Tab-separated table of C-alpha atoms in Angstrom:
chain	number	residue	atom	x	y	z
A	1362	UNK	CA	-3.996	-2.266	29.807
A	1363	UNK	CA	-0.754	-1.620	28.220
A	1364	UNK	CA	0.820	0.009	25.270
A	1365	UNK	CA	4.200	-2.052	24.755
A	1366	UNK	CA	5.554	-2.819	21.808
A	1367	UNK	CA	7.407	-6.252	20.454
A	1368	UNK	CA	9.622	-7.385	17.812
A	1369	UNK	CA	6.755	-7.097	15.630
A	1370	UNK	CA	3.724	-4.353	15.769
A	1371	UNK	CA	1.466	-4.368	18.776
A	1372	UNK	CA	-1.977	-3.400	18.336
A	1373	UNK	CA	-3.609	-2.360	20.851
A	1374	UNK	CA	-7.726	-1.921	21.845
A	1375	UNK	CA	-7.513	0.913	23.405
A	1376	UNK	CA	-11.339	1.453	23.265
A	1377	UNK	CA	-11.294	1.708	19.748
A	1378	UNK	CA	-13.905	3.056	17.491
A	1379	UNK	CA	-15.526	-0.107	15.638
A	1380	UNK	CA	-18.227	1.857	13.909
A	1381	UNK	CA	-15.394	4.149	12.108
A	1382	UNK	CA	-12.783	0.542	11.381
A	1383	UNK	CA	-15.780	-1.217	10.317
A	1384	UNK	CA	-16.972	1.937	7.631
A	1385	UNK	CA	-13.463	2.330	6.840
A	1386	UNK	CA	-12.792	-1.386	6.098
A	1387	UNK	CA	-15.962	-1.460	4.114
A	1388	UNK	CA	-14.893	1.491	1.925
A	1389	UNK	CA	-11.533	-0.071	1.275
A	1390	UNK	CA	-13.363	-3.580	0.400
A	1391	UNK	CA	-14.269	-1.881	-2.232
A	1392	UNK	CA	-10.956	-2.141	-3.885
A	1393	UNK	CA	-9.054	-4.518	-1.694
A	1394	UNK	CA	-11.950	-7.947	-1.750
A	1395	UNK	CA	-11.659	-9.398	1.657
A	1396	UNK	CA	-13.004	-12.913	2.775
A	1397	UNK	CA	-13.187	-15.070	5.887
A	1398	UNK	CA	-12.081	-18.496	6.198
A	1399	UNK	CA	-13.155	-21.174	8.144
A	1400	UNK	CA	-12.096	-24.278	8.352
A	1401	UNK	CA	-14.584	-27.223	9.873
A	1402	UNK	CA	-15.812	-30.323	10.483
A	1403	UNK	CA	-19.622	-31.583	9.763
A	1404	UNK	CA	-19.612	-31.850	13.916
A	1405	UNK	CA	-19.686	-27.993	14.549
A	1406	UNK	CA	-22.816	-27.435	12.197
A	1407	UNK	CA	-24.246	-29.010	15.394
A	1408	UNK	CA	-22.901	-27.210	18.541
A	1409	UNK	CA	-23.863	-23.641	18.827
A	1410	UNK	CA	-21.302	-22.371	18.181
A	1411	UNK	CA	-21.047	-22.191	14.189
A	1412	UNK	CA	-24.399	-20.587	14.288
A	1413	UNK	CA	-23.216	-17.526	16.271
A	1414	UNK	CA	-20.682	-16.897	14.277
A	1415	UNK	CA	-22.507	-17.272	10.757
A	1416	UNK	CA	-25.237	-14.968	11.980
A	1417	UNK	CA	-22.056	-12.428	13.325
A	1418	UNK	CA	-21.127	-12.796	9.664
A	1419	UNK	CA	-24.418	-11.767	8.063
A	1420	UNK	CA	-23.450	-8.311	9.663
A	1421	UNK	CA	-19.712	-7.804	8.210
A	1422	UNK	CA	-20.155	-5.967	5.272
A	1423	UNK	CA	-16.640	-5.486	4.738
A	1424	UNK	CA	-16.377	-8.984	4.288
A	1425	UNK	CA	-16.662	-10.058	0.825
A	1426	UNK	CA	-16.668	-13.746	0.085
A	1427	UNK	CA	-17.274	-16.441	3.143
A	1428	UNK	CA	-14.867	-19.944	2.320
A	1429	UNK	CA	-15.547	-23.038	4.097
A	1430	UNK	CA	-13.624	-26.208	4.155
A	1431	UNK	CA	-15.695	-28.366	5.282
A	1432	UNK	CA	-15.009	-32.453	6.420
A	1433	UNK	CA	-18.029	-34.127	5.607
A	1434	UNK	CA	-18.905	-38.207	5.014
A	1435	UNK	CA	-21.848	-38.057	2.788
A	1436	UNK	CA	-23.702	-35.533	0.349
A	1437	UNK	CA	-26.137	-35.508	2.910
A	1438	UNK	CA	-23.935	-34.100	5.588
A	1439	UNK	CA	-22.499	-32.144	2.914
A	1440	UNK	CA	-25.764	-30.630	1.912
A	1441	UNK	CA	-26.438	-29.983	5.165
A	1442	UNK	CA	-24.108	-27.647	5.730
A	1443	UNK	CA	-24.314	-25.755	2.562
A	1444	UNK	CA	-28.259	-25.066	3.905
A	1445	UNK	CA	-26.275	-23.999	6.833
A	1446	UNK	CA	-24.801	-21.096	5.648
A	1447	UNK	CA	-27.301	-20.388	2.807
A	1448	UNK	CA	-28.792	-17.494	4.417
A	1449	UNK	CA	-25.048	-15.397	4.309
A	1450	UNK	CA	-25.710	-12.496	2.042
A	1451	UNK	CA	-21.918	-12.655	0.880
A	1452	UNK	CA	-21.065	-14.498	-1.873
A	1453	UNK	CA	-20.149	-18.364	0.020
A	1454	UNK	CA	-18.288	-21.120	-0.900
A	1455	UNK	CA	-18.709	-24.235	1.044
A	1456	UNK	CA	-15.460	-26.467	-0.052
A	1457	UNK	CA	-16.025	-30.251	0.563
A	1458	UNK	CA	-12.708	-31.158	1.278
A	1459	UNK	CA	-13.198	-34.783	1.464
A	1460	UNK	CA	-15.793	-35.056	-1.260
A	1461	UNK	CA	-15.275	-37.033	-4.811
A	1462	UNK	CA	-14.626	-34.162	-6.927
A	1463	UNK	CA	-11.871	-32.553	-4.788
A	1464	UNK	CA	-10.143	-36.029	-4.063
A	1465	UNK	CA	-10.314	-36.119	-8.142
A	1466	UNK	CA	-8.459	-33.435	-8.843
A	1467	UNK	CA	-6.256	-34.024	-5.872
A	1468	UNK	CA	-5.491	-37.523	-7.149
A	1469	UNK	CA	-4.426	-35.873	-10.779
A	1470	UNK	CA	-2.504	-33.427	-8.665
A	1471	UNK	CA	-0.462	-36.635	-7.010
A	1472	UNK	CA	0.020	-38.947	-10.859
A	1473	UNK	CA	1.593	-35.367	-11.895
A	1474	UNK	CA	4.202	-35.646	-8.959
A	1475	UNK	CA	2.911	-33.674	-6.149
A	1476	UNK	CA	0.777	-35.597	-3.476
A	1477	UNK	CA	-1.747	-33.815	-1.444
A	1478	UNK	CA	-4.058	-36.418	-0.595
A	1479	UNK	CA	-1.718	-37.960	1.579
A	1480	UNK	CA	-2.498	-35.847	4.495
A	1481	UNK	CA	-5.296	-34.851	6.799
A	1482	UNK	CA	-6.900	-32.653	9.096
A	1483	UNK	CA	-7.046	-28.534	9.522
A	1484	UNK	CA	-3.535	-28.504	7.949
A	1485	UNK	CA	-5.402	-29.256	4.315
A	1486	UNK	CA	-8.475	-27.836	5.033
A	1487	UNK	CA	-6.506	-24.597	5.331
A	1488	UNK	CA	-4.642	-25.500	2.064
A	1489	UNK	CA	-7.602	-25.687	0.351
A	1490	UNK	CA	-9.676	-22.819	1.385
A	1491	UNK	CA	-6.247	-20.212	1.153
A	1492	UNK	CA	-5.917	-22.099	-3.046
A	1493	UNK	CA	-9.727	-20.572	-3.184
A	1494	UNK	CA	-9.882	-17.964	-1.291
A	1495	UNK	CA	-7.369	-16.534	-3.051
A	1496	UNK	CA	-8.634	-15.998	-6.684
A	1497	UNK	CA	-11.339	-14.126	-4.203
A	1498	UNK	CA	-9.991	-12.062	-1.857
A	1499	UNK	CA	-6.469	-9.289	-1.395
A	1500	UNK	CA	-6.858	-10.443	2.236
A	1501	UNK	CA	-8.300	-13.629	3.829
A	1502	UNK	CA	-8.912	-13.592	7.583
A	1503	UNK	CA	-8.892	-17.411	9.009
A	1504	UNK	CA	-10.798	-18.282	12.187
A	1505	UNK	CA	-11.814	-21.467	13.413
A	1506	UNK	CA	-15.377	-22.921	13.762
A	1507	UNK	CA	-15.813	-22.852	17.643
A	1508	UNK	CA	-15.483	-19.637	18.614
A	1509	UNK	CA	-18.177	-18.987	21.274
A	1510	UNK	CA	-17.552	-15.140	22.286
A	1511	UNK	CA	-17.315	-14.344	18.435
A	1512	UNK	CA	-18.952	-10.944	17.338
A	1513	UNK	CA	-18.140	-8.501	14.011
A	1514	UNK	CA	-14.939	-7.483	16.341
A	1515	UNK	CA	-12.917	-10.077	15.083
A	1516	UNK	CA	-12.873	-10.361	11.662
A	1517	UNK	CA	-12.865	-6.673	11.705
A	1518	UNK	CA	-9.879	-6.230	13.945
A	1519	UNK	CA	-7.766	-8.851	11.757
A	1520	UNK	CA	-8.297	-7.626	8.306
A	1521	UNK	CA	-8.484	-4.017	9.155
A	1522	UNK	CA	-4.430	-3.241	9.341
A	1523	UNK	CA	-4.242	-5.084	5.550
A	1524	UNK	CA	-6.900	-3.312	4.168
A	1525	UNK	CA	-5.442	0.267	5.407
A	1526	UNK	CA	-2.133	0.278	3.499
A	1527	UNK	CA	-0.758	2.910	5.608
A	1528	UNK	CA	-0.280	-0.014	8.181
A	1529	UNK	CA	1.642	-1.585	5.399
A	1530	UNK	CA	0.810	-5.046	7.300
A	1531	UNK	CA	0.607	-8.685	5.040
A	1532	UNK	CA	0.019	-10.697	8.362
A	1533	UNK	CA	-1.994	-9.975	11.360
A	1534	UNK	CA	-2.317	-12.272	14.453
A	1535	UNK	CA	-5.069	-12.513	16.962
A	1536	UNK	CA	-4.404	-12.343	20.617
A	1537	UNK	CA	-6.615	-12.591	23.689
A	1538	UNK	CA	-6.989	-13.236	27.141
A	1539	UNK	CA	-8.457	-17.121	27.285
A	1540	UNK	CA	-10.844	-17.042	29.697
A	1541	UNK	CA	-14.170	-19.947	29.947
A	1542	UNK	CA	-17.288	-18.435	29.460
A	1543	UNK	CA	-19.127	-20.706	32.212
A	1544	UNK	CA	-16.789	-20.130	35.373
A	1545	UNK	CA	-14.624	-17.590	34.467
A	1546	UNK	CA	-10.754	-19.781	34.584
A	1547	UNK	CA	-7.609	-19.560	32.997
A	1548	UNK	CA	-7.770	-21.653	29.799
A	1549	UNK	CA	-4.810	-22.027	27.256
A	1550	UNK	CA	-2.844	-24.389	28.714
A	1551	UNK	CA	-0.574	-25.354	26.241
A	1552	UNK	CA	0.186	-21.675	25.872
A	1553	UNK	CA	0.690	-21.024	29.060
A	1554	UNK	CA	1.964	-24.503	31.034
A	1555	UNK	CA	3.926	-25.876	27.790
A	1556	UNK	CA	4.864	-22.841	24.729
A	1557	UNK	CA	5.496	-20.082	26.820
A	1558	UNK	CA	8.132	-22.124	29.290
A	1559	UNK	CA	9.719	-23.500	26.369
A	1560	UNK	CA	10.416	-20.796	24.881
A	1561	UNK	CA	12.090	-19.033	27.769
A	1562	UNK	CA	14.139	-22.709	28.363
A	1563	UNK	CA	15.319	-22.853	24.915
A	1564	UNK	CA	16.545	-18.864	24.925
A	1565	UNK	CA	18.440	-19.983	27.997
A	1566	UNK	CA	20.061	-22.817	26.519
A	1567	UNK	CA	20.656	-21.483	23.092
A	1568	UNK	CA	20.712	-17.602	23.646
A	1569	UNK	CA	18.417	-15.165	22.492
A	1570	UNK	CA	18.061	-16.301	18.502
A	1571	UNK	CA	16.328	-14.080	16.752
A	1572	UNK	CA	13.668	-16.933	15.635
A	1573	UNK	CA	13.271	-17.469	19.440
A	1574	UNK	CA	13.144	-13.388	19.810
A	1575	UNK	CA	10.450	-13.490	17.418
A	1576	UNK	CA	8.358	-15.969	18.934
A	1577	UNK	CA	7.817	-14.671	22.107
A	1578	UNK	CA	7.002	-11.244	20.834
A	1579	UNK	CA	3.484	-13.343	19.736
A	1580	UNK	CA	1.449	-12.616	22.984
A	1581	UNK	CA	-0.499	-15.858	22.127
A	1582	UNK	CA	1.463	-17.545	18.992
A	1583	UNK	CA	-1.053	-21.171	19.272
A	1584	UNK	CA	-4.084	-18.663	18.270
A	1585	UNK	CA	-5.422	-19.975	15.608
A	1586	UNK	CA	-7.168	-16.088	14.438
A	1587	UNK	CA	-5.322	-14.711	11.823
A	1588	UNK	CA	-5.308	-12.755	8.389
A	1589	UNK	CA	-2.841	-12.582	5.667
A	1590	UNK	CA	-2.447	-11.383	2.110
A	1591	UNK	CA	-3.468	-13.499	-0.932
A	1592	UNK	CA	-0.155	-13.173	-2.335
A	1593	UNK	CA	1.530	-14.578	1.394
A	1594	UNK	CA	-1.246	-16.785	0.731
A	1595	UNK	CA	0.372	-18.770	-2.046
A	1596	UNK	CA	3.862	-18.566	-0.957
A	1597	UNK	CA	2.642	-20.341	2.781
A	1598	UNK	CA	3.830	-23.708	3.454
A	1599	UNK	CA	1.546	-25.191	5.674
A	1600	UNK	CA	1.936	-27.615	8.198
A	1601	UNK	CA	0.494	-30.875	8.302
A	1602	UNK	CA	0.358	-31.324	11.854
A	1603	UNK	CA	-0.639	-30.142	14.810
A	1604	UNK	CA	1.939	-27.625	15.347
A	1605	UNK	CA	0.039	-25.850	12.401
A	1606	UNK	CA	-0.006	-22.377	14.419
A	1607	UNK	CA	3.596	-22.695	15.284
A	1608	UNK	CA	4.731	-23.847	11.883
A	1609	UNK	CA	2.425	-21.224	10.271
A	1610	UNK	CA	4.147	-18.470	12.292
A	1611	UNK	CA	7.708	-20.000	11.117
A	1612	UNK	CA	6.798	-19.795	7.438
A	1613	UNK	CA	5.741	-16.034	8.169
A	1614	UNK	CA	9.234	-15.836	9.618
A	1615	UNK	CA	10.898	-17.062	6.397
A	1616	UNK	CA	8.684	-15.013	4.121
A	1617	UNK	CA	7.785	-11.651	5.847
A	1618	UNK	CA	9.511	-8.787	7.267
A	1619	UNK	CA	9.286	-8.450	11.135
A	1620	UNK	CA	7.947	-4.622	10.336
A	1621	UNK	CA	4.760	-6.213	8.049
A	1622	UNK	CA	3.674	-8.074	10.771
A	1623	UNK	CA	1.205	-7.209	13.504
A	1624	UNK	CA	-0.794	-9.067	16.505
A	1625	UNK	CA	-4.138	-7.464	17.511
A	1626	UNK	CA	-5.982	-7.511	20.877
A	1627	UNK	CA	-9.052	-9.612	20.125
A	1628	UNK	CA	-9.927	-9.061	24.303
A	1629	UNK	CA	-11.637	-11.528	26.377
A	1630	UNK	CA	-11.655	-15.398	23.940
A	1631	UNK	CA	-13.469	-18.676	24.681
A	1632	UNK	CA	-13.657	-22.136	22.470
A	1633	UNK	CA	-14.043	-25.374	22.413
A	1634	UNK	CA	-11.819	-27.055	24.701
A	1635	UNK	CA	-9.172	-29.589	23.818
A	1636	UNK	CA	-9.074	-33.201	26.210
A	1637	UNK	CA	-4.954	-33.360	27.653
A	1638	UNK	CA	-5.501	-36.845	25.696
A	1639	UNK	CA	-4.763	-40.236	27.421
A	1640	UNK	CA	-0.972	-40.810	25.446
A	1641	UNK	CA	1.812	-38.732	23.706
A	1642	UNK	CA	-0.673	-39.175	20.747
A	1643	UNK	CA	-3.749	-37.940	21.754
A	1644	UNK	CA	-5.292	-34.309	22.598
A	1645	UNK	CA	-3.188	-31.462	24.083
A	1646	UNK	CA	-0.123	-34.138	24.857
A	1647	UNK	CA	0.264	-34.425	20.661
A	1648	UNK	CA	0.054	-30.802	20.011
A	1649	UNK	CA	2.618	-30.536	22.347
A	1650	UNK	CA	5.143	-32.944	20.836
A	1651	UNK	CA	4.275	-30.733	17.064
A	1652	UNK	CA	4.853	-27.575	18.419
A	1653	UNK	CA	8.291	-28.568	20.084
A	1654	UNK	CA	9.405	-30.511	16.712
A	1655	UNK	CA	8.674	-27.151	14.767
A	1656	UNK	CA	10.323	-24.998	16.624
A	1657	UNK	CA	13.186	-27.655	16.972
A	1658	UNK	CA	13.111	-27.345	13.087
A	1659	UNK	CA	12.903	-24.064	12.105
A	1660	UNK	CA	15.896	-23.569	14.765
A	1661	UNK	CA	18.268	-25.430	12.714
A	1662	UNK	CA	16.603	-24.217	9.506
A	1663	UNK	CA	16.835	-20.614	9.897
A	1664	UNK	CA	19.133	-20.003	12.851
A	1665	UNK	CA	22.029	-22.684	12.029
A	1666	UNK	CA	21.769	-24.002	15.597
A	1667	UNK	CA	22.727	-27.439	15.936
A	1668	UNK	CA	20.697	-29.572	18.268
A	1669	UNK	CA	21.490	-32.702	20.264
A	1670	UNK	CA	20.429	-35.272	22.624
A	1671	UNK	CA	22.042	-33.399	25.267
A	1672	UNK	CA	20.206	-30.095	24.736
A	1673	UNK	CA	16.898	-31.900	24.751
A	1674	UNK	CA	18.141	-33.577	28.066
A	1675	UNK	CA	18.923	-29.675	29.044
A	1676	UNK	CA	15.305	-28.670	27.776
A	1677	UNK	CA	13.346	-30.400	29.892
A	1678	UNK	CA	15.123	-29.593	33.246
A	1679	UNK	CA	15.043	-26.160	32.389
A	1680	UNK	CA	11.395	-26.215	31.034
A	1681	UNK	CA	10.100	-27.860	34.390
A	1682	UNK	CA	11.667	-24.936	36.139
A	1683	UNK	CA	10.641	-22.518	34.209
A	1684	UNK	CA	6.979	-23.760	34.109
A	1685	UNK	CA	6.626	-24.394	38.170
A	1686	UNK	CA	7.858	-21.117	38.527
A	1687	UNK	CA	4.802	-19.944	35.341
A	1688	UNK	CA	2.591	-21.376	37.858
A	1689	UNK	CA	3.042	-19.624	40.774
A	1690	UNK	CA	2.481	-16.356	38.846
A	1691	UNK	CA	-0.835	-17.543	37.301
A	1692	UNK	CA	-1.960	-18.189	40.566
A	1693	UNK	CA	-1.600	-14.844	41.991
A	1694	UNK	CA	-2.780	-13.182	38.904
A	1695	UNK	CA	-6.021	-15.834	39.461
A	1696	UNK	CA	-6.117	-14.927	43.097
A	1697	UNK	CA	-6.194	-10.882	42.485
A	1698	UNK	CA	-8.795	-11.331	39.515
A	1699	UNK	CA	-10.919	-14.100	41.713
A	1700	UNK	CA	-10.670	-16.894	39.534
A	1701	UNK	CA	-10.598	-20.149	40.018
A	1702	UNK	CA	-7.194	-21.683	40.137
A	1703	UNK	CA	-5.859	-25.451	40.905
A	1704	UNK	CA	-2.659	-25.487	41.418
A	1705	UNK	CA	-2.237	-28.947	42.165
A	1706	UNK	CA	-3.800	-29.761	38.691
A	1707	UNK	CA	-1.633	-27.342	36.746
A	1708	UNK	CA	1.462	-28.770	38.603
A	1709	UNK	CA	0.533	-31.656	37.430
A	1710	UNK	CA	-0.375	-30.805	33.620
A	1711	UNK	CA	3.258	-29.196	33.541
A	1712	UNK	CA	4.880	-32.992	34.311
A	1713	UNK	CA	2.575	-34.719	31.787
A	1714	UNK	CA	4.305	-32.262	29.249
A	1715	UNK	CA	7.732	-32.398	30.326
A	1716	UNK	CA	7.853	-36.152	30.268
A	1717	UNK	CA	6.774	-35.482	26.776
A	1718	UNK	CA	10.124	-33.505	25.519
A	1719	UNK	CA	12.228	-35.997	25.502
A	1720	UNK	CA	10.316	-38.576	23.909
A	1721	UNK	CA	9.490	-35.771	21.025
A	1722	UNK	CA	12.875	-35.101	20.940
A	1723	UNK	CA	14.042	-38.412	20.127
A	1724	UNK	CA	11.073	-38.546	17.543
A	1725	UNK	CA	12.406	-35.380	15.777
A	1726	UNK	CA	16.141	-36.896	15.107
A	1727	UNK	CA	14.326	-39.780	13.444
A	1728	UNK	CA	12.047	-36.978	11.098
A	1729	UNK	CA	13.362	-33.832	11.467
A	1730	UNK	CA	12.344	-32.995	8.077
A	1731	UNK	CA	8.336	-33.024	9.277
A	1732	UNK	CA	4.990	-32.585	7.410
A	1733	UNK	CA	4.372	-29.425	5.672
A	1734	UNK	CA	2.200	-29.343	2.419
A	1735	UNK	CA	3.785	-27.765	0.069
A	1736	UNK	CA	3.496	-23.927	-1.299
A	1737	UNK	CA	0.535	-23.135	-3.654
A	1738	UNK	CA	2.787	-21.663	-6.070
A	1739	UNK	CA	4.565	-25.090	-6.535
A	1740	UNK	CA	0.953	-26.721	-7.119
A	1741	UNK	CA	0.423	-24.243	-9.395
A	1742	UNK	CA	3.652	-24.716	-11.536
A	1743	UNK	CA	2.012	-28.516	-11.326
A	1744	UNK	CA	-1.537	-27.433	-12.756
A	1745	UNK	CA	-1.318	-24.123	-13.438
A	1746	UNK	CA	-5.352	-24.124	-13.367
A	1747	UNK	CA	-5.575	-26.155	-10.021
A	1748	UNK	CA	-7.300	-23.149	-7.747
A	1749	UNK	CA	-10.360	-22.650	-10.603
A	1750	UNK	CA	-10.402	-26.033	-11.006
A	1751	UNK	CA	-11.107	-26.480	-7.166
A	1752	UNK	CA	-13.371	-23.782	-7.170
A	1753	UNK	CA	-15.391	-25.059	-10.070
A	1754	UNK	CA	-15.821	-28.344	-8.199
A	1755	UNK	CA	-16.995	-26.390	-5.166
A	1756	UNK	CA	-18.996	-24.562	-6.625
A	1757	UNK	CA	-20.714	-27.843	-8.970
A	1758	UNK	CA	-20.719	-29.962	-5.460
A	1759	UNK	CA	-23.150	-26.947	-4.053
A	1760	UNK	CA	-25.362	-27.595	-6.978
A	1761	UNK	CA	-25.470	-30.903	-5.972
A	1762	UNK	CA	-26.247	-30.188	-2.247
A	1763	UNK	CA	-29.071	-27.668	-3.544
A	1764	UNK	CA	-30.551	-29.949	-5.613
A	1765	UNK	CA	-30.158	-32.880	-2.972
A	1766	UNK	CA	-31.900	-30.224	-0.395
A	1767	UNK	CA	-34.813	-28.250	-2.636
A	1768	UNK	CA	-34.938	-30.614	-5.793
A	1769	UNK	CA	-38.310	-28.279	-6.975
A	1770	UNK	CA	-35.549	-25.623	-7.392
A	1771	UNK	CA	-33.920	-24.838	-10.599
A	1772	UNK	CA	-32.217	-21.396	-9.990
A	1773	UNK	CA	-28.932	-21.763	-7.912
A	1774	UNK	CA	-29.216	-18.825	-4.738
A	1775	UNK	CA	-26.666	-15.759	-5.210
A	1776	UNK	CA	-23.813	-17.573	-2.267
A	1777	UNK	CA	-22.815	-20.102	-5.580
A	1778	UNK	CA	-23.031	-17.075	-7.901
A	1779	UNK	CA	-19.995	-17.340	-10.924
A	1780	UNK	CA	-18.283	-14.775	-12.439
A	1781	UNK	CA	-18.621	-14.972	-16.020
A	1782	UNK	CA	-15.086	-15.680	-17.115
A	1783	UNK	CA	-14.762	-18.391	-14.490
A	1784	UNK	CA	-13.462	-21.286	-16.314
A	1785	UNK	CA	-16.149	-24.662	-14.828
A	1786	UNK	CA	-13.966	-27.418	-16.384
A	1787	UNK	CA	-15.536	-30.538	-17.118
A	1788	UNK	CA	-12.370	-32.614	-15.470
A	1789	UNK	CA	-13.776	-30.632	-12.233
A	1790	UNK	CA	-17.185	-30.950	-12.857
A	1791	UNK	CA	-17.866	-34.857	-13.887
C-alpha cells in the first residue's frame, strides 16, 4: 500500500468506507443522474460472467439508468438479452447496435455527410451507448461485460469523485492489480510486457513530453473501467480501433485538465482473457500495433514531435531492453508473493511484440491519420435530434423483443419506461 501521487489525482483504497460512498453517492444521484455502461456482445449473455455483474447491479442504488450496447444477429438473440437484464430495477436500455432501426438512422446519418456505419466493434458500441446515455445521466461509468471479480465496489468507486463536486473530477480511471482468479498469476500482459516498456523507451528517445508524462502517471492506462461526465461525453472522439483505451485517454488529454482527472484503486481485477493471436492481426499482437500507432499520433498531434523511420528503428532496441529488464522485476515480485511465473514464456511474449514495432511503424507513415469516430457534438450539428432518435429506436426495438418473448403481454415492464416529453419519431420507429 502506498499513498503517491501522479501527474493526475491518485485515489487511493485505503480501507475505505463503502457503506458511507455508496449513501453519499445515492444522495447526490438525486441531483446528479448517474448510469452504467456496458458495452457487449450476444456471446457474454452466455458465460457467467454478465450474470454476476447484472445481479451486482440490482444492488447499486446510486445508479440510475443501466445502457447496453449490445451486438446481436437476430431479434431472437436480441430478445434474449433484453430478458436478460429485465429483472434490473433501474430504468435499462438495451441498445441493439447492429439491429435495423439503428443501422437506419445511421445510414441517414452517412447520405447527410457523416458516416458511422463504416466501422465496427467496442469503438461504436461505446459511441452509441455515451449518444444515449447521455440525455440520461451527469455521469456515465463504462465497464466491460466480463468482469468476473465485479461487486457494487466498482461502479461505486468510479462515479463517486464526479458525483462529489468537491473532487471537482470529469474523468475517473480504474486501476487494479490483474491477477487470475483460478491460479493466482500475473495477467496484463500488454500492460506490463508491451505499454509500460514503451513508454519508458519512447521518454528515452524523445525526452520526458508531457503527453508521455501523462501517460505513465495511469497506473494501468489499457483498463477499460472508467467514468466521465455527459458533457466530456459528447466532446470524446472515440477510437475505432483497438487502441480504444489509449486513444480514449489521448482525447481526455486534449479536452481535460490534468487536475480534473483521477485514477481509482479498483484492488485485486480478473476478465476474460485475450489469445496473443497467431499474426500482427490477431489478439493481443493487434492491440499492440493500435496502441503504439496512437500514441505515435497523439505525439506529433499534441507534442509537435516529429517521428521517423529511424526513431522507430531506435524504439524497438530500446523497448526490448527495457522490457527484459520489466521481466526480471515481475519475477521477483512473483517469487516474494508465490505466484506462478514463466519466465521463459514472458521472454518470449516480449519478442513477439517487439518484432511487431517496426512493422506498425511502417503501417503508421502510410495512415497516420487513424480511425477515430467522430465527436457527438459534430453528429449532432448533423441531426440535431440523432441521440432521441437512437433512443426511441431502442427503446421501440425492446418492444419488439418483449413482444417476441411474452406475446400474451401488452404492458411494456418499467426498464423501457419513457419520459413523457420524449420525442418517439416515426423515422426511428418504422
Amino acid at each position: 500500500m502506498d499513498y503517491k501521487q501522479e501527474l493526475i489525482t491518485t485515489i487511493h483504497d485505503f480501507g475505505c468506507n463503502l457503506e458511507f460512498l455508496e449513501s453519499r453517492a445515492t444522495q447526490l444521484s438525486e441531483q446528479f443522474p448517474t448510469a452504467v455502461l456496458i458495452p457487449a456482445l450476444y456471446d457474454e449473455l452466455e458465460r457467467p460472467a454478465l450474470a454476476h455483474i447484472r445481479n451486482h447491479l440490482r444492488e447499486c442504488h446510486f445508479v440510475k439508468t443501466v445502457v447496453l450496447s449490445v451486438y446481436a444477429d437476430s431479434l431472437d438473440q436480441y430478445a434474449k438479452a433484453v430478458e436478460f437484464f429485465r429483472s434490473l430495477p433501474q430504468k435499462t436500455l438495451v441498445i441493439w447496435e447492429n439491429g435495423p432501426r439503428i443501422q437506419g438512422i445511421l445510414e441517414r446519418l452517412r447520405d447527410r455527410g457523416l458516416d458511422i456505419v463504416r466501422f465496427k466493434g467496442k469503438g461504436k458500441a461505446v459511441w452509441l451507448g455515451l449518444g444515449v446515455a447521455s440525455l440520461e445521466a451527469d455521469a456515465i461509468a463504462l465497464h466491460d461485460a466480463d468482469i468476473i471479480t465485479y461487486d457494487r465496489s466498482y461502479p461505486l468507486k468510479l462515479l463517486f469523485p464526479l458525483l462529489e463536486k468537491e473532487c471537482g473530477i470529469a474523468f475517473n480511471k480504474a486501476y487494479y492489480a490483474r491477477l487470475s482468479s483460478d491460479r493466482r498469476s500475473l495477467n496484463g500482459r500488454v500492460a506490463r510486457l508491451f505499454v509500460t516498456p514503451l513508454l519508458t523507451a519512447l521518454i528515452e528517445i524523445f525526452g520526458y513530453q508531457n503527453y508521455l508524462r501523462y501517460l505513465s502517471s495511469y497506473r494501468y492506462p489499457l483498463s477499460g473501467e472508467f467514468a466521465l461526465s455527459g458533457d466530456l461525453a459528447l466532446t470524446t472522439r472515440i477510437p475505432g480501433n483497438w487502441g480504444l483505451e489509449i486513444g480514449m485517454l489521448a482525447e481526455v488529454y486534449r479536452n481535460v485538465a490534468e487536475k480534473r482527472i483521477s485514477q481509482v484503486d479498483l484492488g485485486i481485477f480478473d476478465h476474460k482473457h485475450q489469445s496473443l493471436g497467431q499474426s500482427s492481426q490477431e489478439g493481443l499482437q493487434k492491440m499492440c500495433r493500435d496502441i503504439l500507432q496512437s500514441v505515435l499520433r497523439t505525439l506529433t498531434e499534441t507534442e509537435r514531435v516529429i517521428i521517423s523511420m529511424d526513431h522507430i528503428r531506435a524504439l524497438r532496441v530500446k523497448f526490448r531492453r527495457e522490457a527484459q529488464d520489466y521481466t526480471r522485476q515481475y519475477f521477483v515480485d512473483a517469487l516474494f508473493n508465490n505466484l506462478p511465473y514463466d519466465r521463459h514464456e514472458e521472454e518470449n511474449i516480449v519478442e513477439v511484440f517487439d518484432k511487431l514495432i517496426l512493422e506498425a511503424g511502417e503501417e503508421y507513415f502510410l495512415n497516420p491519420a487513424g480511425a477515430q469516430i467522430p465527436d457527438w457534438t459534430r453528429a449532432i450539428a448533423v441531426m440535431p435530434e440523432l441521440r432521441e432518435e437512437l433512443r426511441a429506436a431502442t427503446i421501440a426495438d425492446s418492444q419488439d423483443a418483449m413482444a417476441y418473448t411474452h406475446p400474451s403481454e401488452s404492458i411494456l415492464e418499467p426498464m423501457l419506461s419513457v419520459h413523457p416529453l420524449d420525442p418517439l419519431h416515426s423515422s426511428a420507429n418504422p
